[in-house]
Coordinates of C-alpha atoms in Angstrom, one line a residue:
Chain A
M167 CA -27.2 -68.8 16.3
Y168 CA -23.8 -69.9 17.4
R169 CA -22.5 -69.5 14.0
K170 CA -23.9 -66.0 13.8
V171 CA -22.2 -65.0 17.1
H172 CA -19.0 -66.5 16.0
L173 CA -19.0 -64.6 12.8
A174 CA -19.8 -61.4 14.5
T175 CA -17.0 -61.8 17.0
R176 CA -14.6 -62.6 14.2
K177 CA -15.7 -59.7 12.2
S178 CA -15.4 -57.4 15.2
N179 CA -11.9 -58.6 15.9
M180 CA -10.8 -58.0 12.4
N181 CA -12.3 -54.5 12.3
V182 CA -10.1 -53.1 15.0
P183 CA -6.9 -52.7 12.9
V184 CA -9.0 -52.1 9.7
Q185 CA -10.9 -49.2 11.4
K186 CA -7.7 -47.8 12.7
Y187 CA -6.1 -48.0 9.3
M188 CA -9.2 -46.4 7.7
K189 CA -9.2 -43.6 10.3
T190 CA -5.5 -42.8 9.5
R191 CA -6.2 -42.9 5.8
I192 CA -9.2 -40.6 6.1
L193 CA -7.3 -38.1 8.3
L194 CA -4.3 -38.2 5.9
S195 CA -6.6 -37.6 3.0
I196 CA -8.2 -34.7 4.7
F197 CA -4.8 -33.3 5.6
V198 CA -3.6 -33.5 2.0
V199 CA -6.9 -32.0 0.7
V200 CA -6.7 -29.1 3.1
L201 CA -3.0 -28.5 2.3
G202 CA -3.8 -28.7 -1.4
L203 CA -6.7 -26.4 -1.0
A204 CA -4.5 -23.8 0.7
A205 CA -1.9 -24.2 -2.0
G206 CA -4.6 -24.1 -4.7
F207 CA -6.1 -20.9 -3.3
F208 CA -2.7 -19.4 -3.3
F209 CA -1.9 -20.3 -6.9
F210 CA -5.3 -20.1 -8.4
R211 CA -6.9 -17.2 -6.5
P212 CA -8.6 -14.6 -8.6
P213 CA -6.2 -12.0 -9.9
T214 CA -6.0 -9.0 -7.6
L215 CA -4.6 -6.6 -10.1
H216 CA -3.3 -3.2 -8.9
G217 CA -5.2 -1.4 -11.6
T218 CA -9.0 -1.4 -11.8
I219 CA -10.4 -3.9 -14.3
I220 CA -13.0 -2.7 -16.8
Q221 CA -15.3 -5.2 -18.5
S222 CA -16.0 -2.9 -21.4
P223 CA -18.5 -4.4 -23.9
E224 CA -17.3 -2.3 -26.8
P225 CA -13.8 -1.3 -28.1
S226 CA -12.3 2.0 -26.9
F227 CA -12.7 5.1 -29.0
D228 CA -10.2 4.9 -31.9
F229 CA -8.4 8.3 -31.9
M230 CA -6.1 9.6 -34.7
L231 CA -3.6 12.2 -33.7
T232 CA -0.2 13.3 -35.0
G233 CA 3.3 12.1 -34.0
I234 CA 6.7 12.7 -35.4
D235 CA 6.2 10.0 -38.1
G236 CA 2.7 11.2 -39.1
D237 CA -0.8 10.2 -38.0
V238 CA -1.1 7.6 -35.3
S239 CA -4.3 5.9 -34.3
L240 CA -5.1 3.4 -31.6
S241 CA -6.1 0.7 -34.1
D242 CA -2.5 0.8 -35.5
F243 CA -1.5 -1.2 -32.4
R244 CA -4.0 -4.1 -32.5
G245 CA -2.3 -7.2 -31.2
K246 CA -0.3 -5.2 -28.6
L247 CA -1.2 -4.0 -25.2
V248 CA -1.4 -0.2 -25.4
L249 CA -0.7 2.1 -22.5
V250 CA -2.4 5.5 -23.0
Y251 CA -1.2 8.4 -20.9
F252 CA -2.4 12.0 -21.1
G253 CA 0.1 14.7 -20.1
Y254 CA 2.4 17.4 -21.5
T255 CA 6.1 18.0 -21.7
F256 CA 6.1 21.0 -19.3
C257 CA 4.4 18.9 -16.7
P258 CA 6.6 19.4 -13.6
D259 CA 6.1 16.2 -11.6
I260 CA 3.2 13.9 -12.2
C261 CA 3.8 13.1 -15.9
P262 CA 7.6 12.4 -15.6
A263 CA 7.0 10.2 -12.5
T264 CA 4.3 8.1 -14.2
L265 CA 6.2 7.8 -17.5
A266 CA 9.4 6.9 -15.6
N267 CA 7.6 4.1 -13.8
A268 CA 6.1 2.8 -17.0
G269 CA 9.5 2.9 -18.7
Q270 CA 11.1 1.0 -15.8
A271 CA 8.3 -1.5 -15.9
L272 CA 9.0 -2.3 -19.5
R273 CA 12.8 -2.5 -18.8
S274 CA 12.1 -5.1 -16.1
M275 CA 10.4 -7.4 -18.6
S276 CA 11.9 -9.6 -21.2
D277 CA 12.4 -8.2 -24.7
R278 CA 9.7 -10.4 -26.0
Q279 CA 7.2 -9.1 -23.4
S280 CA 8.1 -5.4 -23.8
E281 CA 7.8 -5.7 -27.6
D282 CA 4.1 -6.6 -27.1
I283 CA 3.5 -3.3 -25.3
Q284 CA 3.2 0.2 -26.7
L285 CA 2.9 3.3 -24.6
I286 CA 1.3 6.4 -26.3
M287 CA 1.5 9.7 -24.6
I288 CA -1.2 12.2 -25.7
S289 CA -0.1 15.7 -25.1
L290 CA -2.8 18.1 -23.8
D291 CA -0.6 21.1 -24.8
P292 CA -0.5 21.2 -28.6
E293 CA 0.5 24.9 -28.4
R294 CA 3.9 24.1 -27.0
D295 CA 4.3 20.3 -27.6
T296 CA 5.3 19.9 -31.3
P297 CA 5.6 16.3 -32.6
Q298 CA 9.4 16.8 -32.6
K299 CA 9.5 18.0 -29.0
L300 CA 7.2 15.2 -27.9
A301 CA 9.3 12.5 -29.6
E302 CA 12.4 13.8 -27.8
Y303 CA 10.6 14.0 -24.4
V304 CA 9.1 10.5 -24.4
A305 CA 12.4 8.9 -25.6
H306 CA 13.9 9.9 -22.3
F307 CA 11.7 7.4 -20.6
H308 CA 11.8 4.5 -23.1
P309 CA 12.9 4.3 -26.7
S310 CA 9.6 2.6 -27.7
F311 CA 7.3 5.3 -26.3
I312 CA 5.3 7.4 -28.8
G313 CA 4.1 11.0 -28.3
I314 CA 1.2 12.4 -30.2
T315 CA -1.1 15.4 -30.1
G316 CA -3.7 17.3 -32.2
P317 CA -5.9 20.3 -32.4
E318 CA -7.9 21.4 -29.4
E319 CA -11.3 20.2 -30.7
K320 CA -9.9 16.7 -31.3
L321 CA -8.2 16.6 -28.0
A322 CA -11.5 17.7 -26.3
E323 CA -13.2 14.8 -27.9
V324 CA -10.5 12.2 -27.1
T325 CA -10.1 13.3 -23.5
S326 CA -13.8 13.5 -22.8
L327 CA -14.3 9.9 -24.1
Y328 CA -11.4 8.6 -22.0
G329 CA -12.7 10.4 -18.9
I330 CA -9.7 12.8 -18.8
F331 CA -10.4 16.3 -17.4
Y332 CA -7.9 19.0 -18.1
E333 CA -7.6 22.8 -17.8
K334 CA -4.9 25.4 -18.1
H335 CA -4.0 27.6 -15.2
P336 CA -1.3 30.2 -14.7
G337 CA 2.1 29.0 -13.5
T338 CA 5.3 30.8 -12.8
A339 CA 7.4 32.9 -15.2
A340 CA 9.8 29.9 -15.6
T341 CA 7.1 27.3 -16.3
G342 CA 4.6 29.3 -18.2
Y343 CA 1.0 28.1 -17.9
L344 CA 0.4 24.7 -16.3
I345 CA -2.2 22.1 -17.1
D346 CA -4.2 20.3 -14.4
H347 CA -5.3 16.9 -15.7
T348 CA -6.6 13.5 -14.7
A349 CA -3.5 11.4 -14.2
T350 CA -4.6 7.9 -14.8
L351 CA -2.7 5.4 -16.9
L352 CA -5.0 3.4 -19.2
V353 CA -4.3 -0.1 -20.6
I354 CA -6.0 -1.1 -23.8
D355 CA -5.9 -4.8 -24.6
R356 CA -4.8 -6.5 -27.9
E357 CA -8.3 -6.2 -29.4
G358 CA -8.7 -2.5 -28.6
Y359 CA -10.8 -2.8 -25.4
L360 CA -10.1 -0.8 -22.3
K361 CA -9.1 -3.3 -19.7
L362 CA -7.3 -1.6 -16.9
V363 CA -7.0 1.8 -15.2
F364 CA -4.0 2.6 -13.1
P365 CA -4.4 5.4 -10.6
F366 CA -1.7 8.0 -10.2
G367 CA 1.0 6.7 -7.9
V368 CA 1.1 3.2 -9.3
T369 CA 4.6 1.8 -8.9
T370 CA 7.0 0.2 -11.4
K371 CA 6.4 -3.3 -10.0
E372 CA 2.6 -2.9 -9.9
I373 CA 2.6 -1.9 -13.6
A374 CA 5.0 -4.7 -14.5
D375 CA 3.0 -7.3 -12.6
D376 CA -0.3 -6.4 -14.1
L377 CA 1.0 -6.1 -17.7
K378 CA 2.7 -9.5 -17.4
Y379 CA -0.6 -11.0 -16.2
M380 CA -2.4 -9.4 -19.1
L381 CA 0.2 -10.6 -21.6
R382 CA -0.5 -14.1 -20.5
Q383 CA -4.2 -13.8 -21.2
Chain B
M82 CA 1.6 -42.2 -0.4
N83 CA 1.6 -41.2 -4.1
K84 CA -1.9 -42.6 -4.3
Y85 CA -2.9 -40.3 -1.4
L86 CA -1.3 -37.3 -3.1
L87 CA -3.2 -38.1 -6.3
N88 CA -6.4 -38.5 -4.4
G89 CA -5.7 -35.2 -2.6
L90 CA -5.1 -33.5 -5.9
Y91 CA -8.3 -34.8 -7.4
G92 CA -10.1 -33.7 -4.2
L93 CA -8.5 -30.3 -4.5
L94 CA -9.5 -29.9 -8.1
A95 CA -13.0 -31.0 -7.3
L96 CA -13.2 -28.6 -4.4
I97 CA -11.9 -25.7 -6.5
G98 CA -14.5 -26.6 -9.2
I99 CA -17.3 -27.0 -6.6
S100 CA -16.3 -23.7 -4.9
A101 CA -16.3 -21.8 -8.2
F102 CA -19.6 -23.3 -9.1
A103 CA -21.1 -22.6 -5.7
F104 CA -19.8 -19.0 -5.9
K105 CA -21.4 -18.5 -9.2
V106 CA -24.7 -20.2 -8.2
F107 CA -25.1 -18.8 -4.7
Q108 CA -23.4 -15.5 -5.4
P109 CA -22.5 -14.7 -1.8
I110 CA -21.3 -11.3 -3.0
Q111 CA -23.0 -9.3 -5.8
V112 CA -21.4 -6.5 -7.7
L113 CA -22.2 -4.2 -10.7
P114 CA -20.1 -4.5 -13.8
R115 CA -17.4 -2.0 -14.6
I116 CA -18.8 -1.0 -18.0
R117 CA -16.6 1.9 -19.2
L118 CA -15.1 5.2 -18.2
S119 CA -17.6 7.9 -17.7
P120 CA -16.8 10.9 -20.0
A121 CA -15.0 14.0 -18.7
F122 CA -17.0 17.2 -18.8
D123 CA -16.9 20.9 -17.7
M124 CA -20.4 22.5 -17.5
L125 CA -22.3 25.2 -15.8
D126 CA -24.9 24.4 -13.2
Q127 CA -28.2 26.1 -12.2
D128 CA -26.2 28.4 -9.9
W129 CA -23.8 29.5 -12.6
K130 CA -21.1 27.4 -11.0
R131 CA -18.7 25.1 -12.9
L132 CA -19.3 21.4 -12.4
T133 CA -16.7 19.0 -13.7
N134 CA -16.4 15.2 -13.6
E135 CA -13.4 15.7 -11.3
D136 CA -15.7 17.6 -8.8
L137 CA -17.7 14.4 -8.5
R138 CA -14.8 12.0 -8.0
G139 CA -15.2 10.0 -4.8
Q140 CA -19.0 10.0 -4.9
M141 CA -21.6 7.9 -6.7
V142 CA -23.5 9.9 -9.3
L143 CA -26.7 9.1 -11.1
Y144 CA -26.9 11.0 -14.4
T145 CA -29.9 11.6 -16.6
F146 CA -30.4 13.6 -19.8
T147 CA -33.4 15.8 -20.8
Y148 CA -34.4 19.4 -21.6
T149 CA -36.6 21.7 -19.6
N150 CA -39.1 22.4 -22.4
C151 CA -39.9 18.7 -22.9
P152 CA -43.6 17.9 -22.8
V153 CA -45.0 14.9 -20.9
P154 CA -43.8 12.1 -20.7
C155 CA -40.4 13.6 -20.2
H156 CA -41.5 14.5 -16.7
D157 CA -41.2 10.9 -15.8
I158 CA -37.5 11.3 -15.8
D159 CA -37.6 14.1 -13.2
K160 CA -40.2 12.1 -11.2
T161 CA -37.9 9.1 -11.2
M162 CA -35.0 11.2 -10.0
Q163 CA -37.2 12.8 -7.4
E164 CA -38.4 9.4 -6.1
I165 CA -34.8 8.0 -6.0
Q166 CA -33.7 11.1 -4.1
A167 CA -36.7 10.8 -1.7
R168 CA -36.1 7.0 -1.1
L169 CA -32.3 7.2 -0.9
S170 CA -32.4 6.4 2.8
E171 CA -33.6 2.9 1.8
A172 CA -30.1 2.3 0.4
D173 CA -27.4 1.8 3.0
L174 CA -24.9 4.3 1.7
G175 CA -22.7 4.4 4.8
E176 CA -20.1 7.1 4.3
T177 CA -20.4 7.1 0.6
K178 CA -21.7 10.4 -0.9
M179 CA -24.4 10.3 -3.6
S180 CA -25.2 13.0 -6.2
F181 CA -27.7 13.5 -9.0
V182 CA -26.9 15.3 -12.2
T183 CA -29.4 16.1 -14.9
I184 CA -27.6 17.2 -18.1
S185 CA -29.7 19.3 -20.6
F186 CA -29.0 18.7 -24.3
D187 CA -30.7 22.0 -25.1
P188 CA -28.2 24.7 -24.2
Q189 CA -29.9 27.2 -26.5
N190 CA -33.0 27.3 -24.2
D191 CA -31.6 25.9 -21.0
S192 CA -29.6 28.7 -19.6
P193 CA -28.5 28.3 -15.9
L194 CA -31.5 30.6 -15.1
A195 CA -33.9 28.2 -16.9
L196 CA -32.3 25.3 -15.2
R197 CA -32.7 26.9 -11.8
A198 CA -36.4 27.6 -12.4
H199 CA -36.8 23.9 -13.5
A200 CA -34.8 22.7 -10.4
E201 CA -36.9 24.9 -8.1
G202 CA -40.1 23.6 -9.7
L203 CA -39.0 20.1 -8.7
N204 CA -37.9 21.1 -5.2
A205 CA -34.5 19.6 -6.0
D206 CA -31.9 19.9 -3.2
P207 CA -29.3 22.1 -4.9
Q208 CA -26.5 20.5 -2.9
Q209 CA -27.3 17.1 -4.1
W210 CA -29.0 17.5 -7.5
K211 CA -27.3 19.5 -10.1
F212 CA -28.8 20.6 -13.5
V213 CA -26.1 21.4 -16.0
T214 CA -25.4 22.1 -19.6
S215 CA -22.6 23.3 -21.9
P216 CA -22.8 25.9 -24.7
N217 CA -20.5 23.8 -26.8
E218 CA -23.1 21.7 -28.6
T219 CA -20.6 19.5 -30.5
L220 CA -18.8 18.6 -27.3
L221 CA -22.2 18.1 -25.6
K222 CA -23.1 15.6 -28.2
T223 CA -19.8 13.8 -27.8
I224 CA -20.2 13.7 -24.0
I225 CA -23.9 12.6 -23.9
G226 CA -24.0 10.5 -27.1
S227 CA -20.6 8.9 -27.3
G228 CA -19.6 9.1 -23.7
F229 CA -22.8 8.2 -21.8
H230 CA -24.3 6.3 -24.8
A231 CA -27.5 8.2 -24.4
Y232 CA -29.3 8.9 -27.7
Y233 CA -30.9 12.2 -28.5
E234 CA -31.6 14.2 -31.7
K235 CA -32.9 17.6 -32.3
N236 CA -36.1 17.9 -34.5
T237 CA -36.9 20.6 -37.0
D238 CA -39.4 22.1 -34.5
N239 CA -36.7 22.5 -31.9
S240 CA -38.0 19.6 -29.8
F241 CA -35.9 16.5 -29.2
T242 CA -36.3 12.9 -29.7
F243 CA -34.4 10.9 -27.1
D244 CA -34.3 7.7 -25.1
P245 CA -34.8 8.1 -21.4
T246 CA -31.5 7.0 -19.9
F247 CA -30.1 6.8 -16.4
I248 CA -26.4 6.2 -15.8
L249 CA -24.9 5.2 -12.5
V250 CA -21.2 6.1 -12.1
D251 CA -19.0 5.2 -9.2
G252 CA -16.4 7.3 -7.3
W253 CA -13.6 6.3 -9.7
G254 CA -15.5 7.6 -12.7
I255 CA -16.5 4.2 -14.0
V256 CA -20.0 3.6 -15.4
R257 CA -21.6 0.8 -13.3
G258 CA -25.2 0.8 -14.4
E259 CA -27.2 1.8 -17.5
Y260 CA -31.0 2.0 -17.4
R261 CA -32.5 2.7 -20.8
Y262 CA -36.1 1.8 -20.7
Q263 CA -39.2 3.8 -20.1
T264 CA -39.4 5.0 -16.5
E265 CA -41.6 2.8 -14.3
V266 CA -41.7 2.2 -10.6
S267 CA -39.6 -0.9 -11.1
T268 CA -36.8 1.3 -12.5
V269 CA -36.6 3.2 -9.3
D270 CA -36.4 -0.1 -7.3
R271 CA -33.7 -1.5 -9.5
I272 CA -31.6 1.7 -9.4
L273 CA -32.0 1.9 -5.6
R274 CA -31.0 -1.7 -5.3
H275 CA -27.9 -1.1 -7.5
I276 CA -27.0 2.0 -5.5
S277 CA -26.9 -0.2 -2.4
V278 CA -24.8 -2.9 -4.1
L279 CA -22.3 -0.3 -5.3
A280 CA -22.2 1.4 -1.8
D281 CA -21.5 -2.1 -0.3
E282 CA -18.6 -2.6 -2.7
V283 CA -17.2 0.8 -2.1
Q284 CA -17.2 0.3 1.7
N285 CA -16.2 -3.4 1.9
S286 CA -13.8 -4.1 -1.1
T287 CA -10.7 -3.2 0.8
G288 CA -8.0 -5.3 2.4
P289 CA -8.5 -9.1 2.3
Q290 CA -12.1 -8.7 1.2
K291 CA -11.0 -7.3 -2.1
V292 CA -10.2 -10.8 -3.3
A293 CA -13.8 -11.9 -2.7
Y294 CA -15.1 -8.8 -4.6
E295 CA -12.7 -9.5 -7.5
A296 CA -13.9 -13.1 -7.5
A297 CA -17.5 -11.7 -7.8
H298 CA -16.4 -9.7 -10.8
L299 CA -14.5 -12.6 -12.3
F300 CA -17.6 -14.9 -12.0
L301 CA -19.9 -12.2 -13.2
C302 CA -22.0 -12.2 -10.0
Y303 CA -23.9 -9.2 -11.2
A304 CA -26.9 -7.9 -9.2
P305 CA -30.2 -8.4 -11.0

């Protein structure tokens, strides 16, 4: 009995610094874990891309239209990220603003990154936009940009399948007719799947950030 | 201290793993997949008015595809749409608008007049439920067949063989739900449940909550 009490007393005396030490250790560990969790959430949080992500189960429609160097199809660019934009060269504001932002985004990247990206502008105005004129127009925004177009029936098919509505309406004597159109910028991944839809108004930085993220995938 | 840091790092990795696993298993937020872009179209409705995909931007739309001369069991499609429209209050739509569009793949017989008679026969609310078609049969085939992935084929007796299909599209013009089986009561329940899930996402996936919704997409937390 004595021995038991003695041992208990000794154990209790020894536990005072050990318990204090353990308490500090546990608190420190919790602090480190919480700090790490906050840092981890910051660095590993799910990507909040500026465009809308599409989880398409099948590849995008593979169009074939005509550019200055002949026929161009989407599948020619497998292995690259492809930006697809629908517009026309007489477009007064929306098209140049979007193309300028896309061009700036590519310029803000390294050569290696921008070489893995191809922008294709599909003209909705084959009547006025010849391949020659399109090539000159898109080159103003970035030398790598390609401009293509085709007959109305083909354009109707391509635009419908990419969710692009367009219609002509009268403009001024200076502009001629104008074309209202859906102004989204689409991103097709290296394997030909639609992955991202940028709304009109997307900025240079937002395009660049999202494309850089996609290039890392 | 290095030991503590290492322990902390292990703890962090374990917590991230457990959190991701818990998110996937418990699915605190459910979403519908973003399947593909809905096709663009320009058609005439039962009131001879143009209806384009851009007119429907900003609202959820449930599409289906049929023709007015279709014998039974085609009528199940209309019944399903009627039931969904009648029970729409069960889904908490909040401020989100909802429309119904029936696209006819028989423009030769389904003039706007015929579509109107059909709509009136169903007591369809003309403000909410549009019946449309396009005289351009080639483009119609592209829109319905390749765009909405709804199969139909004209037979020699001018009837059609087709798969009953319902497509749910969000306000950004993205297909979020496809329902391709024969219409049953369970289809209505499922579509209504999905409409609620989509309306929740539309209303709540802004600001800081957007991260949680993107995580739900990332971990494929899809509503059953």
